[in-house]
Coordinates of C-alpha atoms in Angstrom, one line a residue:
X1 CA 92.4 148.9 -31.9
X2 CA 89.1 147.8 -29.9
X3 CA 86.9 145.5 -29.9
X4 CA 83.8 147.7 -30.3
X5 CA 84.9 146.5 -34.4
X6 CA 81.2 145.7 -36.2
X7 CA 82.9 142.5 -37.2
X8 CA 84.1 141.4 -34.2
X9 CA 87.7 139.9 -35.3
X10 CA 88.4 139.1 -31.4
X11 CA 85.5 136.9 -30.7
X12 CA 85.8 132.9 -30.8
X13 CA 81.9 133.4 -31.5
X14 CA 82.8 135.0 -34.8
X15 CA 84.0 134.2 -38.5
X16 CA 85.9 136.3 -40.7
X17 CA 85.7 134.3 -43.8
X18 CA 82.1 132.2 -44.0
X19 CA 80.3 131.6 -40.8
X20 CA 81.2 129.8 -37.7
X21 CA 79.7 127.0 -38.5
X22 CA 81.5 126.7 -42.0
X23 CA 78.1 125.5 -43.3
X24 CA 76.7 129.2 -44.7
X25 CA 77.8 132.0 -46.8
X26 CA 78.1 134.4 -44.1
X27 CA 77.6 135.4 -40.5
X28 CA 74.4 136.9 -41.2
X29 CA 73.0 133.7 -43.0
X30 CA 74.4 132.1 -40.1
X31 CA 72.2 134.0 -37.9
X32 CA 69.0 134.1 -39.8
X33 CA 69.5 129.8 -40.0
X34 CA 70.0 129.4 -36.6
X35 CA 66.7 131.9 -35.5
X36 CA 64.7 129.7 -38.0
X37 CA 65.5 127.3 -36.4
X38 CA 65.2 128.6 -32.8
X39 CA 61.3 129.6 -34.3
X40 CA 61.0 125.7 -35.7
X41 CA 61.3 124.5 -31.8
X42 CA 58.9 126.9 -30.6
X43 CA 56.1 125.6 -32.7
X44 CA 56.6 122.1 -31.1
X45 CA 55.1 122.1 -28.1
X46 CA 56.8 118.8 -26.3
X47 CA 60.2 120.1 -27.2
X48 CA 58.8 123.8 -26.4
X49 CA 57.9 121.9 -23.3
X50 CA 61.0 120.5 -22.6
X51 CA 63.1 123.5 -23.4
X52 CA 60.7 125.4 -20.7
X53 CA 61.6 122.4 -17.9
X54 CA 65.1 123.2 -18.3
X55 CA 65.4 126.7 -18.4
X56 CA 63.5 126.6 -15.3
X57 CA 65.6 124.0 -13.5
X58 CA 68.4 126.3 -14.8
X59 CA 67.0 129.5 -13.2
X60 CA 66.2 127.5 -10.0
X61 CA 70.2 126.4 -9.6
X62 CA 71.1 130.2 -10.8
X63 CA 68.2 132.8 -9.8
X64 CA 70.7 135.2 -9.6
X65 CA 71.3 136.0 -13.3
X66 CA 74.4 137.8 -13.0
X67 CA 76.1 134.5 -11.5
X68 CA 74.9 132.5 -14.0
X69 CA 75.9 134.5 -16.9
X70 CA 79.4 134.7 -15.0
X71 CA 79.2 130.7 -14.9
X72 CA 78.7 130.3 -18.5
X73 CA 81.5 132.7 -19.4
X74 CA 84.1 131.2 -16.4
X75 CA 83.6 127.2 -17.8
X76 CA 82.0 127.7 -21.3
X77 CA 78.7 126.4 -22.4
X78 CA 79.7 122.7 -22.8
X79 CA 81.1 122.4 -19.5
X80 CA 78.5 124.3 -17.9
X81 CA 75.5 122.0 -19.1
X82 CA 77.2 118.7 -18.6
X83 CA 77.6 120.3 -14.8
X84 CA 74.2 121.4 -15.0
X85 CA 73.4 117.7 -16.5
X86 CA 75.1 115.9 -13.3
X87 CA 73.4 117.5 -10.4
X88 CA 69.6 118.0 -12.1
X89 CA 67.9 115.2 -13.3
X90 CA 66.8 117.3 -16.4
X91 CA 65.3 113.9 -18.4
X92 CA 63.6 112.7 -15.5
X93 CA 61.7 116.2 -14.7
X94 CA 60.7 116.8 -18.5
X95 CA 59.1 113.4 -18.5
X96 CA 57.3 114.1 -15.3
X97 CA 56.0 117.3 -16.9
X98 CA 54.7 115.2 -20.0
X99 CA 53.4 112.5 -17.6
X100 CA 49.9 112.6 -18.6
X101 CA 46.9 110.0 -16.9
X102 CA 44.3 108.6 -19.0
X103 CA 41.3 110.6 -19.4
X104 CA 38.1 110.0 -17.5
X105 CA 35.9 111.6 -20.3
X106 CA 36.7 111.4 -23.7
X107 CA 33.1 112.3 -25.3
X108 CA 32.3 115.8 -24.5
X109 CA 29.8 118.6 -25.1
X110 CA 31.1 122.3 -24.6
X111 CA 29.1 125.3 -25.4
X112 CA 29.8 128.4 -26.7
X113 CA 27.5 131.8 -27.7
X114 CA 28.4 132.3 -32.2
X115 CA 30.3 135.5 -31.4
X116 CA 34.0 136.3 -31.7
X117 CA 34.7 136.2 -27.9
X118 CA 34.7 132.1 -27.9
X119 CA 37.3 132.5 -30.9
X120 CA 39.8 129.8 -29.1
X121 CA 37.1 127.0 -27.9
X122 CA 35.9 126.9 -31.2
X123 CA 38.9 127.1 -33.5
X124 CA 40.3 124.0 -31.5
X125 CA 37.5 122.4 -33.1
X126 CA 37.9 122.5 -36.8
X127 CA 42.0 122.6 -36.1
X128 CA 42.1 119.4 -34.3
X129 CA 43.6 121.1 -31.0
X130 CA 41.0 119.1 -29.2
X131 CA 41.5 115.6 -31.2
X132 CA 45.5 116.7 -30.3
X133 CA 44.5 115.8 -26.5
X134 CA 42.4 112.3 -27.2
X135 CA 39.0 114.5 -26.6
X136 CA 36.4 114.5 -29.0
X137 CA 33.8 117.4 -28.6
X138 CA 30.7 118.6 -29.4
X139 CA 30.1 122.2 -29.7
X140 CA 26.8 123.1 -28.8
X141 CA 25.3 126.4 -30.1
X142 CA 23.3 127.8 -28.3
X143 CA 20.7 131.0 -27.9
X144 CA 21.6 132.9 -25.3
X145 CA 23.2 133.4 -22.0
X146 CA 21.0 132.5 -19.7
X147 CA 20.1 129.1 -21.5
X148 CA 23.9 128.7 -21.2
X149 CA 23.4 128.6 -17.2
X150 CA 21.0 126.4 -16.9
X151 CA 22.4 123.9 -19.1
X152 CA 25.8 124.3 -16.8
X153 CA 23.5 124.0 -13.9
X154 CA 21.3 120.7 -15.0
X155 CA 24.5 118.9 -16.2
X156 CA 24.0 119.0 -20.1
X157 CA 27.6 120.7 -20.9
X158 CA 30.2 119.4 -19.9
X159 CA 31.9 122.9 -20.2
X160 CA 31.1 125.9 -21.7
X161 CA 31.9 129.4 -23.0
X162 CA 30.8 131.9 -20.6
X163 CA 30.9 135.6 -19.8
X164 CA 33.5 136.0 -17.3
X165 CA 31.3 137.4 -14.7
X166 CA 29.1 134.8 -15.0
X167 CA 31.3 131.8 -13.1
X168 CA 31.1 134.3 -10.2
X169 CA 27.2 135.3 -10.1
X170 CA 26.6 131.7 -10.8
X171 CA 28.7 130.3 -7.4
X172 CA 26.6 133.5 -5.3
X173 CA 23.6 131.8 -6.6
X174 CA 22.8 135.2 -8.0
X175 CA 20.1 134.7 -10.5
X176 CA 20.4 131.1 -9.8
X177 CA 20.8 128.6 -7.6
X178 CA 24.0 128.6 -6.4
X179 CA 26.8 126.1 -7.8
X180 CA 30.7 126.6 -7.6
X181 CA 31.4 126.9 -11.2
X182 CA 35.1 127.7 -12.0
X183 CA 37.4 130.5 -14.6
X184 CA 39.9 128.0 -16.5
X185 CA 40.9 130.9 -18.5
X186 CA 39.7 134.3 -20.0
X187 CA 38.4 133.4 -23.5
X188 CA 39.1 137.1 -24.9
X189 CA 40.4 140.6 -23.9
X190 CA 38.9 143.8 -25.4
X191 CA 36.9 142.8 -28.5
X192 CA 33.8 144.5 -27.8
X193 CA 32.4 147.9 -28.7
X194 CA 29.7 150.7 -28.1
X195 CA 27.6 151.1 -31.4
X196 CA 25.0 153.8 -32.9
X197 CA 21.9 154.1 -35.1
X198 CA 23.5 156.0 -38.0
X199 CA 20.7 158.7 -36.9
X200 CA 23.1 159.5 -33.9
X201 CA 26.1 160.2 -36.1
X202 CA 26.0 164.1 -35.1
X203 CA 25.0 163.2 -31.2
X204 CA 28.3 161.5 -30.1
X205 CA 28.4 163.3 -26.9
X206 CA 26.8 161.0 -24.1
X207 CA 25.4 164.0 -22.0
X208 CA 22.6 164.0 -24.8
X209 CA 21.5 160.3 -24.3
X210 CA 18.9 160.7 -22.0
X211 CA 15.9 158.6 -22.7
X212 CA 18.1 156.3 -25.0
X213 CA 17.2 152.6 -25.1
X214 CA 20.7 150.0 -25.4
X215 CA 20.9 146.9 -26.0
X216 CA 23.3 144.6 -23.6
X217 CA 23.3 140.4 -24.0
X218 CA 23.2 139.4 -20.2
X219 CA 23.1 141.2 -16.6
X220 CA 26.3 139.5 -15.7
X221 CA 28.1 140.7 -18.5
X222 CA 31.3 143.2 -18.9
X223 CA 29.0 144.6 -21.8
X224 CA 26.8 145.8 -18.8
X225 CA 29.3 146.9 -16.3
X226 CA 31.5 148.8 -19.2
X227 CA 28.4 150.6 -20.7
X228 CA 27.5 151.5 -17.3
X229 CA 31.0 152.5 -16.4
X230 CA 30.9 155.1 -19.4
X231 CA 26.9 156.5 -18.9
X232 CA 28.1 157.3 -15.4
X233 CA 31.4 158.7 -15.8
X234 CA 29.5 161.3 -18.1
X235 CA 26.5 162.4 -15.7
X236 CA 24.0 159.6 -16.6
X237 CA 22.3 157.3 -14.2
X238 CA 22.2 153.9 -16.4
X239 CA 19.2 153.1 -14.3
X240 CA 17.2 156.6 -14.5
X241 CA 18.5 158.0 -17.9
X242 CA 18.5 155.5 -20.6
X243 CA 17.1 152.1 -21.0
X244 CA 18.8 148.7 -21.0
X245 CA 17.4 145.7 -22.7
X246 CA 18.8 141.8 -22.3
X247 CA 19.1 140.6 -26.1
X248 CA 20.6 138.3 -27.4
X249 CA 23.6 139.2 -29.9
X250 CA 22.4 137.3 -33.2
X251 CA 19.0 140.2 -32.2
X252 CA 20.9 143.4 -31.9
X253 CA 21.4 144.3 -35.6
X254 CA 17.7 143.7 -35.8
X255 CA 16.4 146.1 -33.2
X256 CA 18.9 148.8 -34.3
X257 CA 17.5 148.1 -38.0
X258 CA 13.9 148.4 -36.6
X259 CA 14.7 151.3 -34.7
X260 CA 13.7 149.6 -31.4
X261 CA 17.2 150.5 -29.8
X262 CA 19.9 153.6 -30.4
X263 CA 22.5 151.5 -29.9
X264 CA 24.1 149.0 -28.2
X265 CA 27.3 147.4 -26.3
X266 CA 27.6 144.3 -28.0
X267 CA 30.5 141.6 -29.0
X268 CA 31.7 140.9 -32.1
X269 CA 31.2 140.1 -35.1
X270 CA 28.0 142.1 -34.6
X271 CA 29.5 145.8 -33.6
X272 CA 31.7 145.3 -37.2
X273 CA 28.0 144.0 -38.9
X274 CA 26.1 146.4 -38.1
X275 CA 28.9 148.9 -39.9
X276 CA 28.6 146.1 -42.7
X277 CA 24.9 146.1 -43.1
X278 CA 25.1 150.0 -42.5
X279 CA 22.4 150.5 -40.0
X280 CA 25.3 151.1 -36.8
X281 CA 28.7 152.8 -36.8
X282 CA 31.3 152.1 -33.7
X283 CA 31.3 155.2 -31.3
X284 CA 34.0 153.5 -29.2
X285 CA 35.7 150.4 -28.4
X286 CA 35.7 148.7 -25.6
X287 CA 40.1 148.8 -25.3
X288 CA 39.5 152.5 -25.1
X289 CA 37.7 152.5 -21.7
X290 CA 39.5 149.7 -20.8
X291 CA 42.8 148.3 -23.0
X292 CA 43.0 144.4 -21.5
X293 CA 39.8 144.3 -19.9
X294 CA 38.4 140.5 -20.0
X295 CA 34.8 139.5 -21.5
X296 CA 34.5 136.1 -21.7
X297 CA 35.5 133.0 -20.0
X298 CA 36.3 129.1 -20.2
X299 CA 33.7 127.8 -17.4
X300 CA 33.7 124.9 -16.0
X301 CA 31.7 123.2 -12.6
X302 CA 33.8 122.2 -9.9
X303 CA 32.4 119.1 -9.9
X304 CA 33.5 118.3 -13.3
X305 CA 37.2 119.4 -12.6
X306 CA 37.0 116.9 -9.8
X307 CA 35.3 113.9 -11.2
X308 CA 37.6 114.3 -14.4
X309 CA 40.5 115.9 -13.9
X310 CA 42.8 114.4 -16.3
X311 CA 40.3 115.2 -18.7
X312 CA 40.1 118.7 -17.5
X313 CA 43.5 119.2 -18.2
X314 CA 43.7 118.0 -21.1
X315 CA 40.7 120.5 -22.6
X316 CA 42.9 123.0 -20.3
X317 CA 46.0 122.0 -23.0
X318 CA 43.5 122.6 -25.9
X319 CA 42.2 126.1 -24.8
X320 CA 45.6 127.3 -23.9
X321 CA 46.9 126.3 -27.3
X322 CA 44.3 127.7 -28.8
X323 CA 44.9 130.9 -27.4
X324 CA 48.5 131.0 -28.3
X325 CA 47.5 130.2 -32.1
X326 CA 44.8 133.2 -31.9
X327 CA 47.6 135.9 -30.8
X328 CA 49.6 135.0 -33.6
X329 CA 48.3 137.6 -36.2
X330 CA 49.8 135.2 -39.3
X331 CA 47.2 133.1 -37.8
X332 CA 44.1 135.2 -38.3
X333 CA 42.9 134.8 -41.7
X334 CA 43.5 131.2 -41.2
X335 CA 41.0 131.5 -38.1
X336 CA 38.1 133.8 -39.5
X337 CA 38.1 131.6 -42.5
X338 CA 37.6 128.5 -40.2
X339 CA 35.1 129.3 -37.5
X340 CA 33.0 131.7 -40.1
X341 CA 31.1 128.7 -41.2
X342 CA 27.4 128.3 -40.3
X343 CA 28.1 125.7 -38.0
X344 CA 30.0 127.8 -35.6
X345 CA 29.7 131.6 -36.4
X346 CA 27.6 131.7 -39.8
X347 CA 28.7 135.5 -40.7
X348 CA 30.7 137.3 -43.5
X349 CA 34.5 136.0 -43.1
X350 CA 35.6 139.7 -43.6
X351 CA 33.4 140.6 -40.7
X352 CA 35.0 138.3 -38.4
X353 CA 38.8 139.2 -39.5
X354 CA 38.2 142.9 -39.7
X355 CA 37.0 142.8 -36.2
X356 CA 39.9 140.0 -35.1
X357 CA 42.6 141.8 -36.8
X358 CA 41.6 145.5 -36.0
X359 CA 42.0 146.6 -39.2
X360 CA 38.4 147.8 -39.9
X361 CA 35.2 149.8 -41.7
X362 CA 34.6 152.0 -38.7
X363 CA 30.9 153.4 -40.3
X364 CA 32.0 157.2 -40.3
X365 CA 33.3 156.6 -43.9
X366 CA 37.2 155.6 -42.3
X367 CA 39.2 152.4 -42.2
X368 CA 40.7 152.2 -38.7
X369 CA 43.7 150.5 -37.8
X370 CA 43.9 148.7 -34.1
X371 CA 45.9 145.8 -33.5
X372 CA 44.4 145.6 -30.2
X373 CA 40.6 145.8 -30.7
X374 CA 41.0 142.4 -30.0
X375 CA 43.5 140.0 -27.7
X376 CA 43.6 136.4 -26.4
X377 CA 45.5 136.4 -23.6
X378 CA 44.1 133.3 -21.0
X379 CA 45.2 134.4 -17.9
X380 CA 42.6 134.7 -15.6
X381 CA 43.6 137.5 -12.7
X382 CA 42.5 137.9 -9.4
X383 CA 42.0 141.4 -9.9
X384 CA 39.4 141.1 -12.8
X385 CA 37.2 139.1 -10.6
X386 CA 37.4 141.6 -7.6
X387 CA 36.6 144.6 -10.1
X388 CA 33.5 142.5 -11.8
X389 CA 32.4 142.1 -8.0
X390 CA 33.2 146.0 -7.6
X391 CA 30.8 146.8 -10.4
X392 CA 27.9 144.0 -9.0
X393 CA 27.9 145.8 -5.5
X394 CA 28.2 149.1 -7.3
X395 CA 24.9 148.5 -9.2
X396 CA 22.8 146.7 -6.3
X397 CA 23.3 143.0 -8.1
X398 CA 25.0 142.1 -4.8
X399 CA 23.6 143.8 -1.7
X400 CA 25.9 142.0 1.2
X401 CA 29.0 142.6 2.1
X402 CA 31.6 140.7 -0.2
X403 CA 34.8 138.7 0.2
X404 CA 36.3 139.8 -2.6
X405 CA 39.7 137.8 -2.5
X406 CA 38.4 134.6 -1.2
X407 CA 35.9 134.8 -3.6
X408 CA 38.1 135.5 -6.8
X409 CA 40.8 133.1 -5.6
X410 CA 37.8 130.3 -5.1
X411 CA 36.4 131.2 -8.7
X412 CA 39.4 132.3 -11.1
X413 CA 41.6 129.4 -11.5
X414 CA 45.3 131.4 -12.3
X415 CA 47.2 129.1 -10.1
X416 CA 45.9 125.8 -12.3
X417 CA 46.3 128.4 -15.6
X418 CA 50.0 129.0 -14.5
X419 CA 51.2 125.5 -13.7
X420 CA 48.8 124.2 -17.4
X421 CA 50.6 127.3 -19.2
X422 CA 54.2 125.9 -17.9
X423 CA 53.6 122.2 -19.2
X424 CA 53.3 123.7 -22.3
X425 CA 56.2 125.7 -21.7
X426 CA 54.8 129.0 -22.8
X427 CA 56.2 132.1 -21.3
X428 CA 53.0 133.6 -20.0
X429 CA 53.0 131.1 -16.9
X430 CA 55.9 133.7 -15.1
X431 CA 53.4 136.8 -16.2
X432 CA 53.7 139.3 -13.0
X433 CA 52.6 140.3 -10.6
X434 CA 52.8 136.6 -9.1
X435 CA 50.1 137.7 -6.5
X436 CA 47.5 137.6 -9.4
X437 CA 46.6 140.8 -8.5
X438 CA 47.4 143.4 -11.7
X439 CA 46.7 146.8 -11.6
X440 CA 45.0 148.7 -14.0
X441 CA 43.1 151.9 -15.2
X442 CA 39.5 152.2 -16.4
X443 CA 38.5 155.2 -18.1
X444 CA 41.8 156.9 -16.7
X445 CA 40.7 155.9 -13.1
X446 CA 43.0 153.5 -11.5
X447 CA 42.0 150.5 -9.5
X448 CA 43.4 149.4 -6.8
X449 CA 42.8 145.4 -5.8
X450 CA 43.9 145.3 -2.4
X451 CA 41.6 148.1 -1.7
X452 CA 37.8 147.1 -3.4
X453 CA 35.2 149.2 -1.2
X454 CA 37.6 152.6 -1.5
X455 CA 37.4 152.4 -5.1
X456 CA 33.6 151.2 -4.9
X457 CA 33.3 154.6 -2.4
X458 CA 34.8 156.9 -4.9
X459 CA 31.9 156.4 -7.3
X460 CA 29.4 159.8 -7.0
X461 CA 27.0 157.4 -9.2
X462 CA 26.2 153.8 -7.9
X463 CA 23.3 152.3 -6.4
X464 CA 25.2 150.8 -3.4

């Protein structure tokens, strides 16, 4: 006899007739009931919330796992949470996490650029994430990136999608004059792509692109920093070889139509339109250089954060539940279909979900599939900042010396994203390393963050 037996006959946690419950058919109905319901609480975010207070009070009496696991087994769960219940005020801490003060602001206006990247700031528009938190917003579209900075800088958004290097050029005053502006949260990871005139089909290899003219849609963009990234790593000065324009997305299927560019490193929906309108196919995404890599951000002035910041954390609450909805792939066709209207995207809803699902007309007469072309994950690391600061220096956009952790930790808010992402009780709030500075590879090179000038100094190409 053992008790390795499939059906357990020696457990008090099993039935042999029924379930242990006596209300279904069988353990395994049992089972599948009880995870449904498990699933049910997740979707409500004050118990989700709650649930999230306790386990961590729980871990905080208990870090050592083993212990606590011994605990439970020693007294058995009843005994253990009404001793856990007599020494932690459990209901007193979850209602201080829900404690909420009024908002300063209720009226806002937030901008965002009609591409994919902003997917979260403007789904919580026509899904009533922002009405959730007593805001009501305006979303303003608008042109282009730089008219995005100077309406952040002359006080007519309250808020507003940006590229995530942008936040940091904008506190150096480069380009501008300098104003703190702030990272809430990354808007997007991965989601962008290098695309070609279908002329080029045959002339994949970047070694032959000399005198090429690309399209990028700002300076201080990861579109420009990526595409220069690549040209270099294969022989080609970005400045010397090939030509880079400043267009504005809703333009770049245009110029590659007209012939004016050969390509260009663009966001979506227009890499995936320009395979739709067949004038472009996708030589490469952006997750293959870099799987993770951020693009665009959810800016915000530091004076705003500290005139209003009830309201700021409420709009934090909206953007982080946003996100969450936009990783859930059930969720996507629910999502194209709602911010593919002309007042937020205006483009083909199959555009939008081929390129938000990965599942996609690649141009070359194949249907790719790749869950990860595109990821919301908000957390806004140290060590994305430093790199983006890396890449500035690299190409002569900064020519001093740099600060690079004082100046992420000033700009990237993960401390606030962390302590926002635990209210809500989402899991992502314990994402390592706690330091805030994550590794990572670009183009099989690894970064280092605690070492930014070696990594710049490895570079045979740069303008430093």
């Amino acid at each position: 006899m053992s008790d390795d037996n499939f059906f357990r006959p020696y457990s008090e946690h099993t039935a042999l007739t029924g379930c242990a419950c006596g209300k279904h058919e069988s353990p395994e109905a049992h089972d599948r009931a009880a995870e449904q319901a498990r699933l049910a609480r997740s979707r409500d975010r004050n118990l989700l919330s709650q649930d999230f207070v306790e386990a961590a009070a729980v871990r905080a009496l208990f870090p050592n796992d083993v212990t606590r696991r011994r605990f439970l087994q020693a007294v058995g769960v009843g005994t253990a949470m009404a001793a856990i219940s007599s020494v932690l005020p459990l209901t007193s801490l979850q209602a201080m996490a829900d404690e909420r003060g009024p908002l300063e602001k209720t009226n806002l206006k937030i901008g965002f650029i009609p591409i994919n990247c902003a997917t979260p700031l403007i789904m919580a528009d026509p899904l009533g994430l922002y009405q959730e938190q007593g805001l009501s917003v305006s979303l303003q579209k608008t042109a282009g990136w730089a008219l995005v900075r100077d309406n952040m800088l002359n006080g007519e958004l309250d808020a507003s999608h940006m590229l995530a290097p942008m936040p940091l050029a904008i506190s150096m005053g480069l380009g501008s004059n300098p104003q703190p502006m702030r990272v809430a949260t990354i808007q997007n990871i991965n989601g962008q792509a290098i695309v070609l005139a279908l002329k080029h089909k045959e002339n994949r290899d970047p070694k032959n692109w000399k005198g090429f003219k690309f399209a990028i849609p700002f300076e201080y963009s990861m579109h420009n920093f990526l595409l220069r990234y690549y040209l270099a790593e294969h022989g080609l000065d970005p400045d010397r070889d090939v030509q880079l324009r400043v267009t504005p997305p809703a333009e770049m299927i245009a110029n590659l139509r007209a012939g004016n560019i050969d390509g260009f490193f663009g966001p979506e929906p227009f890499n995936q339109r320009a395979v739709y309108d067949q004038v472009g196919f996708i030589h490469v995404l952006s997750k293959d250089l870099w799987d993770g890599h951020p693009c665009c951000s959810f800016g915000v002035s530091e004076a705003f954060i500290k005139e209003n910041p009830n309201t700021f954390a409420a709009l934090y609450r909206a953007i982080l539940n946003a996100a969450a909805m936009a990783q859930d792939t059930a969720q996507l066709p629910t999502i194209a279909k709602a911010i593919s209207t002309p007042n937020y995207l205006n483009q083909p809803e199959t555009v939008i979900l081929q390129a938000l699902s990965g599942r996609y007309a690649d141009g070359l007469g194949q249907v790719q599939n790749e869950p990860q072309r595109s990821g919301f994950d908000p957390m806004p690391w140290y060590s994305m900042a430093t790199w983006m600061l890396t890449q500035m220096k690299r190409w002569g956009y900064v020519k001093t010396d740099v600060d690079y952790s004082a100046l992420a930790e000033q700009v990237f808010l993960l401390t606030d994203a962390r302590r926002q992402m635990a209210a809500l009780g989402m899991a992502e709030a314990e994402a390592q390393p706690a330091s805030g500075y994550k590794p990572f590879e670009v183009m099989g090179r690894p970064y280092d963050p605690t070492a930014p000038d070696d990594y710049l100094a490895g570079f045979d190409i740069r303008h430093a």
